[in-house]
CSV table of C-alpha atoms and ligand atoms in Angstrom, one decimal:
chain,number,residue,atom,x,y,z
A,1,MET,CA,49.7,121.9,52.7
A,2,ARG,CA,48.0,125.1,53.8
A,3,VAL,CA,44.6,124.0,52.4
A,4,ALA,CA,44.9,120.6,53.9
A,5,ARG,CA,45.7,122.1,57.4
A,6,ALA,CA,42.7,124.5,57.0
A,7,LEU,CA,40.3,121.7,56.0
A,8,GLY,CA,41.1,120.0,59.3
A,9,THR,CA,38.9,122.5,61.1
A,10,LEU,CA,36.4,122.9,58.2
A,11,PRO,CA,34.5,119.7,57.9
A,12,ARG,CA,31.7,121.0,55.6
A,13,LEU,CA,34.2,122.4,53.0
A,14,ALA,CA,36.3,119.3,53.3
A,15,GLN,CA,33.2,117.1,52.6
A,16,ALA,CA,32.2,119.3,49.6
A,17,LEU,CA,35.6,118.9,48.1
A,18,ALA,CA,35.6,115.1,48.8
A,19,ARG,CA,32.2,114.8,47.1
A,20,GLY,CA,33.4,116.7,44.1
A,21,GLU,CA,30.9,119.5,44.7
A,22,LEU,CA,33.5,122.2,45.0
A,23,SER,CA,36.6,122.5,42.8
A,24,TYR,CA,40.0,122.7,44.4
A,25,SER,CA,40.5,126.3,43.3
A,26,LYS,CA,37.3,127.3,45.1
A,27,VAL,CA,38.3,125.5,48.2
A,28,ARG,CA,41.7,127.0,48.1
A,29,ALA,CA,40.2,130.5,48.0
A,30,LEU,CA,37.5,129.8,50.6
A,31,THR,CA,40.0,128.3,53.1
A,32,ARG,CA,41.9,131.6,53.2
A,33,VAL,CA,39.0,133.2,55.1
A,34,ALA,CA,36.7,130.5,56.4
A,35,THR,CA,36.4,129.7,60.1
A,36,PRO,CA,34.2,127.1,61.7
A,37,GLU,CA,31.7,130.0,62.4
A,38,THR,CA,31.6,131.3,58.8
A,39,GLU,CA,32.1,127.9,57.0
A,40,GLU,CA,28.4,127.2,56.3
A,41,ARG,CA,27.7,130.5,54.5
A,42,LEU,CA,30.9,130.4,52.6
A,43,LEU,CA,30.1,126.9,51.4
A,44,LYS,CA,26.9,128.3,50.0
A,45,VAL,CA,28.9,131.0,48.2
A,46,GLY,CA,31.1,128.3,46.8
A,47,LYS,CA,28.2,126.3,45.5
A,48,ALA,CA,26.3,129.2,44.1
A,49,GLY,CA,29.1,131.2,42.3
A,50,THR,CA,31.8,130.6,39.8
A,51,ALA,CA,35.4,130.3,40.8
A,52,LEU,CA,35.8,134.0,39.8
A,53,HIS,CA,32.9,135.1,42.0
A,54,VAL,CA,34.4,133.2,44.9
A,55,GLU,CA,37.8,134.8,44.3
A,56,ARG,CA,36.3,138.3,44.3
A,57,ILE,CA,34.3,137.7,47.5
A,58,VAL,CA,37.3,136.2,49.3
A,59,ARG,CA,39.4,139.2,48.3
A,60,ALA,CA,36.8,141.7,49.6
A,61,TRP,CA,36.4,139.5,52.7
A,62,ARG,CA,40.1,139.7,53.5
A,63,TYR,CA,40.0,143.5,53.1
A,64,VAL,CA,37.3,143.7,55.8
A,65,ASP,CA,39.4,141.2,57.9
A,66,ARG,CA,42.5,143.4,57.6
A,67,GLN,CA,40.6,146.5,58.8
A,68,ALA,CA,39.4,144.4,61.7
A,69,GLU,CA,42.9,143.3,62.3
A,70,ILE,CA,44.2,146.9,62.4
A,71,ARG,CA,41.5,147.6,65.1
A,72,ASN,CA,42.5,144.4,67.0
A,73,THR,CA,46.1,145.3,67.0
A,74,ALA,CA,45.3,148.7,68.5
A,75,GLU,CA,43.1,147.0,71.1
A,76,ARG,CA,45.8,144.5,71.9
A,77,HIS,CA,48.3,147.3,72.4
A,78,ARG,CA,46.0,149.1,74.8
A,79,SER,CA,45.4,145.8,76.7
A,80,ARG,CA,49.1,145.3,77.6
A,81,ALA,CA,49.6,145.2,81.3
A,82,LEU,CA,51.8,143.8,84.0
A,83,HIS,CA,50.6,143.3,87.6
A,84,VAL,CA,53.0,142.5,90.4
A,85,TYR,CA,51.7,142.2,93.9
A,86,GLN,CA,52.5,140.4,97.1
A,87,ASP,CA,50.3,137.5,98.1
A,88,GLU,CA,49.2,136.7,101.7
A,89,ASP,CA,52.0,134.3,102.3
A,90,GLY,CA,54.6,136.9,101.2
A,91,MET,CA,55.3,135.5,97.7
A,92,VAL,CA,55.2,138.0,94.9
A,93,VAL,CA,52.7,137.1,92.1
A,94,VAL,CA,53.4,138.2,88.5
A,95,ARG,CA,50.6,138.3,86.0
A,96,GLY,CA,50.5,140.1,82.7
A,97,ARG,CA,49.8,140.4,79.0
A,98,LEU,CA,52.5,141.5,76.6
A,99,GLU,CA,52.3,142.3,72.9
A,100,PRO,CA,53.9,139.6,70.7
A,101,GLU,CA,57.1,141.3,70.0
A,102,ALA,CA,57.6,142.4,73.7
A,103,GLY,CA,56.7,138.8,74.7
A,104,ALA,CA,59.3,137.5,72.3
A,105,VAL,CA,62.0,139.6,73.8
A,106,LEU,CA,61.0,138.4,77.3
A,107,MET,CA,61.0,134.8,76.2
A,108,GLN,CA,64.3,135.1,74.6
A,109,ALA,CA,65.7,136.7,77.7
A,110,LEU,CA,64.2,134.0,79.9
A,111,ALA,CA,65.7,131.3,77.6
A,112,ALA,CA,69.2,133.0,77.8
A,113,ALA,CA,68.9,133.3,81.5
A,114,ARG,CA,67.9,129.6,81.9
A,115,GLU,CA,70.7,128.6,79.7
A,116,THR,CA,73.2,130.5,81.9
A,117,LEU,CA,71.8,129.1,85.1
A,118,TYR,CA,71.2,125.5,84.2
A,119,ALA,CA,73.4,124.7,81.1
A,120,ARG,CA,76.0,123.4,83.6
A,121,ARG,CA,73.5,121.0,85.2
A,122,ARG,CA,72.8,119.2,82.0
A,123,PRO,CA,74.9,116.1,81.3
A,124,THR,CA,78.0,117.4,79.5
A,125,ALA,CA,80.4,115.7,77.2
A,126,ASP,CA,83.0,115.0,79.9
A,127,VAL,CA,80.4,113.3,82.2
A,128,PRO,CA,79.4,110.0,80.6
A,129,ALA,CA,75.7,109.4,80.8
A,130,GLY,CA,74.7,106.9,83.6
A,131,THR,CA,77.5,107.8,86.0
A,132,SER,CA,76.4,108.6,89.6
A,133,ARG,CA,77.3,112.3,89.3
A,134,ASP,CA,75.2,112.4,86.2
A,135,ALA,CA,72.2,110.9,88.0
A,136,ALA,CA,72.5,113.3,90.9
A,137,ILE,CA,72.6,116.2,88.5
A,138,THR,CA,69.4,115.1,86.8
A,139,ASP,CA,67.6,114.4,90.1
A,140,ASP,CA,67.9,117.9,91.6
A,141,LEU,CA,67.2,119.8,88.4
A,142,PRO,CA,64.5,122.3,89.3
A,143,SER,CA,61.1,122.0,87.5
A,144,TRP,CA,60.5,124.1,84.4
A,145,GLY,CA,58.4,126.6,86.4
A,146,GLN,CA,61.1,127.0,89.0
A,147,GLN,CA,63.7,127.5,86.3
A,148,GLN,CA,61.6,130.2,84.7
A,149,ALA,CA,61.3,131.9,88.1
A,150,ASP,CA,65.0,131.8,88.7
A,151,ALA,CA,65.6,133.1,85.1
A,152,LEU,CA,63.3,136.1,85.7
A,153,THR,CA,65.2,137.0,88.9
A,154,LEU,CA,68.5,136.8,87.0
A,155,ILE,CA,67.1,139.1,84.3
A,156,ALA,CA,65.9,141.7,86.9
A,157,GLU,CA,69.3,141.6,88.7
A,158,THR,CA,71.2,142.0,85.5
A,159,ALA,CA,69.0,144.9,84.4
A,160,LEU,CA,69.6,146.7,87.7
A,161,ARG,CA,73.3,146.1,87.6
A,162,GLN,CA,73.9,147.1,84.0
A,163,GLY,CA,71.4,149.9,83.5
A,164,LEU,CA,68.2,149.8,81.5
A,165,ASP,CA,69.6,150.7,78.0
A,166,PRO,CA,68.6,147.9,75.6
A,167,GLY,CA,71.2,149.0,73.0
A,168,ALA,CA,71.0,148.1,69.3
A,169,PRO,CA,68.7,145.1,68.6
A,170,ALA,CA,71.6,142.8,67.6
A,171,GLU,CA,73.5,143.6,70.8
A,172,ARG,CA,70.7,142.7,73.1
A,173,TYR,CA,71.7,139.0,73.3
A,174,GLN,CA,75.3,138.9,74.0
A,175,VAL,CA,77.2,135.9,75.3
A,176,VAL,CA,80.5,136.3,77.0
A,177,VAL,CA,82.5,133.2,76.6
A,178,HIS,CA,85.7,132.8,78.6
A,179,VAL,CA,87.6,130.2,76.7
A,180,ASP,CA,91.0,128.6,76.4
A,181,ALA,CA,91.8,129.3,72.8
A,182,ALA,CA,92.7,125.7,72.3
A,183,VAL,CA,89.3,124.5,73.4
A,184,LEU,CA,87.4,126.6,71.0
A,185,ALA,CA,89.4,125.2,68.1
A,186,ASP,CA,89.5,121.6,69.3
A,187,PRO,CA,87.0,120.1,71.7
A,188,GLU,CA,89.5,117.3,72.5
A,189,ALA,CA,92.1,119.8,73.8
A,190,PRO,CA,92.5,120.1,77.6
A,191,GLY,CA,91.2,123.4,79.0
A,192,GLN,CA,87.9,124.9,79.7
A,193,ALA,CA,85.2,127.2,78.5
A,194,VAL,CA,83.1,129.3,80.9
A,195,VAL,CA,79.9,131.2,80.1
A,196,GLU,CA,79.5,134.0,82.6
A,197,GLY,CA,80.6,132.0,85.6
A,198,THR,CA,79.2,128.7,84.4
A,199,ARG,CA,81.5,125.9,83.1
A,200,VAL,CA,80.2,124.5,79.8
A,201,SER,CA,81.4,121.8,77.5
A,202,ALA,CA,83.6,122.7,74.6
A,203,GLU,CA,80.7,121.7,72.3
A,204,THR,CA,78.4,124.1,74.0
A,205,ALA,CA,81.0,126.9,73.9
A,206,GLN,CA,81.3,126.3,70.1
A,207,ARG,CA,77.5,126.5,69.7
A,208,LEU,CA,77.2,129.7,71.7
A,209,ALA,CA,80.1,131.2,69.8
A,210,CYS,CA,78.5,130.1,66.5
A,211,ASP,CA,76.0,133.0,66.4
A,212,ALA,CA,76.4,135.7,69.0
A,213,SER,CA,77.9,139.0,69.9
A,214,ARG,CA,81.1,137.9,71.4
A,215,VAL,CA,83.8,139.1,73.7
A,216,VAL,CA,86.5,136.5,73.9
A,217,MET,CA,88.8,136.6,76.8
A,218,ARG,CA,91.9,134.4,76.5
A,219,HIS,CA,93.5,132.9,79.6
A,220,ASP,CA,96.9,131.5,80.2
A,221,ALA,CA,97.6,128.2,82.0
A,222,GLY,CA,97.4,130.0,85.4
A,223,GLY,CA,94.0,131.4,84.6
A,224,ASP,CA,95.1,135.0,84.2
A,225,ILE,CA,93.5,136.9,81.4
A,226,THR,CA,96.0,137.5,78.6
A,227,GLU,CA,93.9,139.1,76.0
A,228,VAL,CA,90.4,140.7,75.7
A,229,SER,CA,89.0,141.1,72.2
A,230,ALA,CA,86.7,143.9,71.1
A,231,ARG,CA,83.1,143.0,70.9
A,232,THR,CA,82.3,141.6,67.5
A,233,ARG,CA,79.3,139.9,65.9
A,234,THR,CA,80.1,136.5,64.5
A,235,ILE,CA,77.5,137.0,61.8
A,236,PRO,CA,77.2,140.6,60.5
A,237,PRO,CA,73.7,142.0,60.1
A,238,ALA,CA,73.8,142.0,56.3
A,239,ILE,CA,74.8,138.4,56.1
A,240,ARG,CA,72.2,137.5,58.7
A,241,ARG,CA,69.4,139.1,56.7
A,242,ALA,CA,70.5,137.2,53.6
A,243,LEU,CA,70.7,134.0,55.6
A,244,HIS,CA,67.3,134.5,57.0
A,245,HIS,CA,65.8,135.3,53.6
A,246,ARG,CA,67.4,132.2,52.0
A,247,ASP,CA,66.7,129.6,54.8
A,248,GLN,CA,63.3,130.8,56.2
A,249,GLY,CA,63.9,129.0,59.4
A,250,CYS,CA,65.5,125.7,60.6
A,251,ARG,CA,66.9,123.6,57.8
A,252,PHE,CA,66.9,120.3,59.9
A,253,PRO,CA,64.9,117.7,58.0
A,254,GLY,CA,61.2,117.9,59.0
A,255,CYS,CA,61.7,120.7,61.6
A,256,GLY,CA,59.9,123.7,60.1
A,257,SER,CA,60.7,126.0,63.1
A,258,ARG,CA,60.7,129.6,61.9
A,259,PHE,CA,63.1,130.8,64.6
A,260,GLY,CA,66.7,130.0,64.0
A,261,GLN,CA,70.3,130.7,64.8
A,262,GLY,CA,73.1,130.9,62.3
A,263,HIS,CA,75.3,127.8,62.3
A,264,HIS,CA,78.8,127.7,60.9
A,265,ILE,CA,79.1,124.4,59.1
A,266,LYS,CA,82.8,124.7,59.5
A,267,HIS,CA,83.2,126.6,62.8
A,268,TRP,CA,84.9,130.0,62.6
A,269,ALA,CA,87.3,128.8,65.3
A,270,HIS,CA,88.5,126.2,62.9
A,271,GLY,CA,89.0,128.8,60.1
A,272,GLY,CA,85.5,128.4,58.6
A,273,PRO,CA,84.4,131.6,56.9
A,274,THR,CA,81.3,133.6,57.7
A,275,THR,CA,79.8,133.3,54.2
A,276,LEU,CA,76.4,132.2,53.1
A,277,SER,CA,77.7,128.9,51.8
A,278,ASN,CA,79.3,128.1,55.2
A,279,LEU,CA,76.1,129.0,57.1
A,280,ALA,CA,72.8,127.3,57.7
A,281,THR,CA,69.9,128.3,59.9
A,282,LEU,CA,69.1,125.8,62.8
A,283,CYS,CA,66.6,126.2,65.6
A,284,ARG,CA,67.8,126.2,69.1
A,285,ARG,CA,67.0,122.5,69.5
A,286,HIS,CA,68.7,121.3,66.3
A,287,HIS,CA,71.6,123.6,66.8
A,288,ARG,CA,72.2,121.7,70.0
A,289,ALA,CA,71.7,118.4,68.2
A,290,VAL,CA,74.5,119.3,65.8
A,291,HIS,CA,77.0,120.6,68.3
A,292,GLU,CA,76.3,118.5,71.4
A,293,GLU,CA,74.5,115.4,70.2
A,294,GLY,CA,76.7,114.3,67.3
A,295,TYR,CA,74.4,115.0,64.3
A,296,GLN,CA,76.3,116.0,61.3
A,297,ILE,CA,75.7,118.6,58.6
A,298,GLU,CA,77.6,119.2,55.4
A,299,ARG,CA,77.0,121.2,52.2
A,300,LYS,CA,77.5,119.4,48.9
A,301,ALA,CA,79.1,121.1,46.0
A,302,ASP,CA,75.7,121.8,44.4
A,303,GLY,CA,74.6,123.7,47.6
A,304,GLU,CA,72.3,121.1,49.0
A,305,LEU,CA,72.6,120.3,52.7
A,306,VAL,CA,73.1,116.8,53.9
A,307,PHE,CA,72.3,115.8,57.4
A,308,ARG,CA,73.5,112.6,59.1
A,309,TRP,CA,72.6,110.7,62.2
A,310,PRO,CA,75.3,110.5,64.9
A,311,THR,CA,76.0,107.0,63.4
A,312,GLY,CA,76.8,108.6,60.0
A,313,LEU,CA,73.7,107.4,58.2
A,314,MET,CA,72.0,109.9,56.0
A,315,LEU,CA,68.8,111.5,57.3
A,316,ALA,CA,66.1,111.5,54.6
A,317,VAL,CA,65.0,115.1,53.6
A,318,VAL,CA,61.4,113.9,53.3
A,319,PRO,CA,60.0,110.4,53.9
A,320,PRO,CA,59.6,108.4,50.7
A,321,PRO,CA,56.0,108.6,49.2
A,322,PRO,CA,53.8,105.5,49.3
A,323,THR,CA,53.7,103.5,46.1
A,324,ILE,CA,50.4,104.0,44.2
A,325,LEU,CA,49.9,101.7,41.3
A,326,ASP,CA,47.1,103.5,39.3
A,327,ALA,CA,45.9,106.6,41.1
A,328,VAL,CA,42.8,107.2,38.9
A,329,ASP,CA,41.6,103.6,39.2
A,330,MET,CA,42.1,103.7,43.0
A,331,LEU,CA,40.3,107.0,43.3
A,332,ARG,CA,37.3,105.7,41.3
A,333,ALA,CA,37.2,102.5,43.3
A,334,GLN,CA,37.2,104.5,46.6
A,335,ASP,CA,34.5,106.8,45.4
A,336,ASP,CA,32.3,103.8,44.3
A,337,ALA,CA,32.9,102.2,47.7
A,338,LEU,CA,31.7,105.4,49.4
A,339,GLY,CA,28.7,105.7,47.1
A,340,LEU,CA,29.9,109.0,45.5
A,341,PRO,CA,28.6,109.4,42.0
A,342,ILE,CA,31.0,112.1,40.7
A,343,ASP,CA,30.5,113.2,37.1
A,344,ALA,CA,31.1,116.2,34.9
A,345,HIS,CA,28.2,118.2,36.5
A,346,THR,CA,28.8,117.5,40.2
A,347,SER,CA,30.7,120.8,40.7
A,348,THR,CA,28.6,123.0,38.4
A,349,PRO,CA,27.5,126.1,40.4
A,350,SER,CA,23.8,127.1,40.7
A,351,TRP,CA,24.6,130.5,39.2
A,352,LEU,CA,22.2,131.6,36.5
A,353,GLY,CA,24.3,134.4,34.9
A,354,GLU,CA,23.2,137.3,37.1
A,355,GLN,CA,25.7,140.1,38.0
A,356,LEU,CA,27.7,139.7,41.3
A,357,ASP,CA,27.0,142.7,43.6
A,358,LEU,CA,30.1,142.5,45.7
A,359,ASP,CA,29.2,145.3,48.2
A,360,TYR,CA,25.9,143.6,48.9
A,361,ALA,CA,27.4,140.1,49.1
A,362,ILE,CA,30.1,141.2,51.7
A,363,SER,CA,27.6,143.2,53.7
A,364,VAL,CA,25.3,140.2,54.2
A,365,LEU,CA,28.1,137.6,54.5
A,366,HIS,CA,30.9,139.1,56.6
A,367,PRO,CA,30.3,139.1,60.4
A,368,PHE,CA,32.1,142.5,60.8
A,369,ALA,CA,30.9,144.4,57.8
A,370,CYS,CA,28.4,147.1,58.3
A,371,ARG,CA,25.0,146.6,56.6
A,372,PRO,CA,24.1,148.9,53.7
A,373,SER,CA,21.5,150.6,55.8
A,374,GLU,CA,24.1,151.5,58.5
A,375,ARG,CA,26.5,153.0,56.0
A,376,VAL,CA,27.3,156.7,56.3
A,377,ASN,CA,28.3,158.4,53.1
B,1,ZN,ZN1,76.6,126.1,65.3
B,2,ZN,ZN1,64.9,122.7,64.0
């Protein structure tokens, strides 16, 4: 898959592979480093050298790349900036560059703030789609950009009110759910769940409670708080690490998102344990699909996950492969049709047995390497 994706931007290498001039192992190595700019010269390396030569040159190339990457990271760090200034019409303009990890924290905070502000506006389980109230809600939903602006304001206000201590990493994203205990355990039960002042559906409350630091405040029928629990994490750090290691991102068929939340297959409010066998990683979108949109997930006795459509039909893990009757005959016929005479010598390198001078090869091939004449010993 990696090689196929890389070849999408490397037409010359793709063609050489298609014409049988480069072996797959050479192409696999070359696509680790080749870019559209360096493709041409790396193609020559592939045609001239043996697979071992190509491997060694690629390894040295990546070393030079890593050194450049270290310099780039330092440069990126220096280039971080945030400019906030007032425009002529009085609006405040925000423009900046953040390092990836700082940006991730900002985006996560924006997403959490948007959810807090606008989750209630989305159609919820108790408002059937298509009713007039539903339509009105959808109509006046602010645009994405407006929601982002409101979210940033909320973040700033929250920071000023609560102080600027980020706390331990796992505690940065805390959700306070006020919930009627019966609702958390059973979405059909009368009662309500409120996220920091916003009424949410029971399904949403369950999703938020699935993986969060939580402070649960129980209310009696009159709305008075009867009990406030200590803050706990629904998924302790050690289990979260193991979960992340096992799942490597969202498990929903065909998703592939690397960012995920822990989902309790049987919810903890229903007595489901926080164990690896009862947990699965789902991205934000598919976590919502499972809790709020009726998709189902279960784990079979052999540990495999099964996903179902809201209708109960099983979701295929991967689409079935096309039927190929005789792969070799088909490939030969295709090659003949394209006028490709591929034989045992098509991929033989032009190498004549001379020694590979790796230092020299890299110094003339790699765009960032210093030339031998510039080298200081
Ligand atoms: Zn969940
Ligand atoms: Zn997903």
